[in-house]
Coordinates of N, CA and C in Angstrom, one line a residue:
X3 N 0.8 -1.2 0.0 CA 0.0 0.0 0.0 C 0.9 1.3 0.0
X4 N 2.0 1.2 0.7 CA 2.9 2.4 0.7 C 3.4 2.8 -0.7
X5 N 3.6 1.8 -1.5 CA 4.1 2.0 -2.9 C 3.0 2.8 -3.7
X6 N 1.8 2.4 -3.5 CA 0.7 3.1 -4.2 C 0.6 4.6 -3.7
X7 N 0.8 4.8 -2.4 CA 0.8 6.2 -1.9 C 1.9 7.0 -2.6
X8 N 3.1 6.4 -2.7 CA 4.3 7.1 -3.3 C 4.0 7.4 -4.7
X9 N 3.5 6.4 -5.5 CA 3.2 6.6 -6.9 C 2.1 7.7 -7.0
X10 N 1.1 7.7 -6.2 CA 0.0 8.7 -6.2 C 0.6 10.1 -6.0
X11 N 1.5 10.2 -5.0 CA 2.1 11.5 -4.7 C 3.0 12.0 -5.9
X12 N 3.7 11.1 -6.5 CA 4.5 11.5 -7.7 C 3.6 12.0 -8.8
X13 N 2.5 11.3 -9.1 CA 1.6 11.7 -10.1 C 1.0 13.1 -9.8
X14 N 0.6 13.3 -8.5 CA 0.0 14.6 -8.1 C 1.1 15.7 -8.3
X15 N 2.3 15.5 -8.0 CA 3.4 16.5 -8.1 C 3.5 16.8 -9.6
X16 N 3.5 15.8 -10.5 CA 3.6 16.1 -11.9 C 2.4 16.9 -12.4
X17 N 1.2 16.5 -12.0 CA 0.0 17.2 -12.4 C 0.1 18.7 -11.9
X18 N 0.5 18.9 -10.7 CA 0.6 20.2 -10.1 C 1.5 21.1 -10.9
X19 N 2.7 20.5 -11.3 CA 3.7 21.2 -12.1 C 3.1 21.6 -13.5
X20 N 2.4 20.6 -14.1 CA 1.8 20.9 -15.4 C 0.8 22.1 -15.3
X21 N 0.0 22.0 -14.2 CA -1.0 23.1 -14.0 C -0.3 24.4 -13.8
X22 N 0.8 24.4 -13.0 CA 1.5 25.7 -12.7 C 2.1 26.2 -14.0
X23 N 2.6 25.4 -14.9 CA 3.2 25.8 -16.2 C 2.1 26.4 -17.0
X24 N 0.9 25.7 -17.1 CA -0.2 26.3 -17.9 C -0.7 27.6 -17.3
X25 N -0.8 27.7 -16.0 CA -1.2 29.0 -15.4 C -0.2 30.1 -15.7
X26 N 1.1 29.7 -15.6 CA 2.1 30.7 -16.0 C 2.0 31.2 -17.4
X27 N 1.7 30.3 -18.3 CA 1.5 30.7 -19.7 C 0.3 31.6 -19.9
X28 N -0.8 31.2 -19.2 CA -2.0 32.0 -19.3 C -1.8 33.4 -18.7
X29 N -1.1 33.5 -17.6 CA -0.8 34.7 -16.9 C 0.1 35.6 -17.8
X30 N 1.1 35.1 -18.4 CA 2.0 35.9 -19.3 C 1.2 36.4 -20.5
X31 N 0.4 35.6 -21.1 CA -0.4 36.1 -22.2 C -1.4 37.2 -21.8
X32 N -2.0 36.9 -20.6 CA -3.0 37.9 -20.1 C -2.3 39.2 -19.7
X33 N -1.1 39.2 -19.2 CA -0.4 40.4 -18.8 C 0.0 41.1 -20.1
X34 N 0.4 40.4 -21.2 CA 0.8 41.1 -22.4 C -0.5 41.8 -23.0
X35 N -1.6 41.1 -22.9 CA -2.9 41.8 -23.4 C -3.2 43.0 -22.6
X36 N -3.0 42.9 -21.3 CA -3.3 44.0 -20.4 C -2.4 45.2 -20.7
X37 N -1.1 44.9 -21.1 CA -0.1 46.0 -21.4 C -0.5 46.6 -22.8
X38 N -0.9 45.7 -23.7 CA -1.2 46.2 -25.1 C -2.5 47.0 -25.2
X39 N -3.5 46.6 -24.4 CA -4.8 47.2 -24.5 C -4.8 48.7 -24.2
X40 N -4.2 49.2 -23.1 CA -4.2 50.6 -22.7 C -3.6 51.5 -23.8
X41 N -2.5 51.0 -24.4 CA -1.8 51.7 -25.5 C -2.7 51.9 -26.7
X42 N -3.5 50.9 -27.0 CA -4.4 51.0 -28.2 C -5.6 52.0 -27.8
X43 N -6.0 51.9 -26.6 CA -7.1 52.8 -26.2 C -6.7 54.3 -26.3
X44 N -5.4 54.6 -25.9 CA -4.9 56.0 -25.8 C -4.8 56.5 -27.2
X45 N -4.3 55.7 -28.2 CA -4.1 56.2 -29.6 C -5.4 56.3 -30.4

């Protein structure tokens, strides 16, 4: 049973990392859009 717990923890860590990478990509795209939008509105 301990082996299953360890495997489960490793899978969770990998999933969390994938989610963090995706969130980081979404955040960077969102920040770029936030930066670009005000400039377009001013001109």
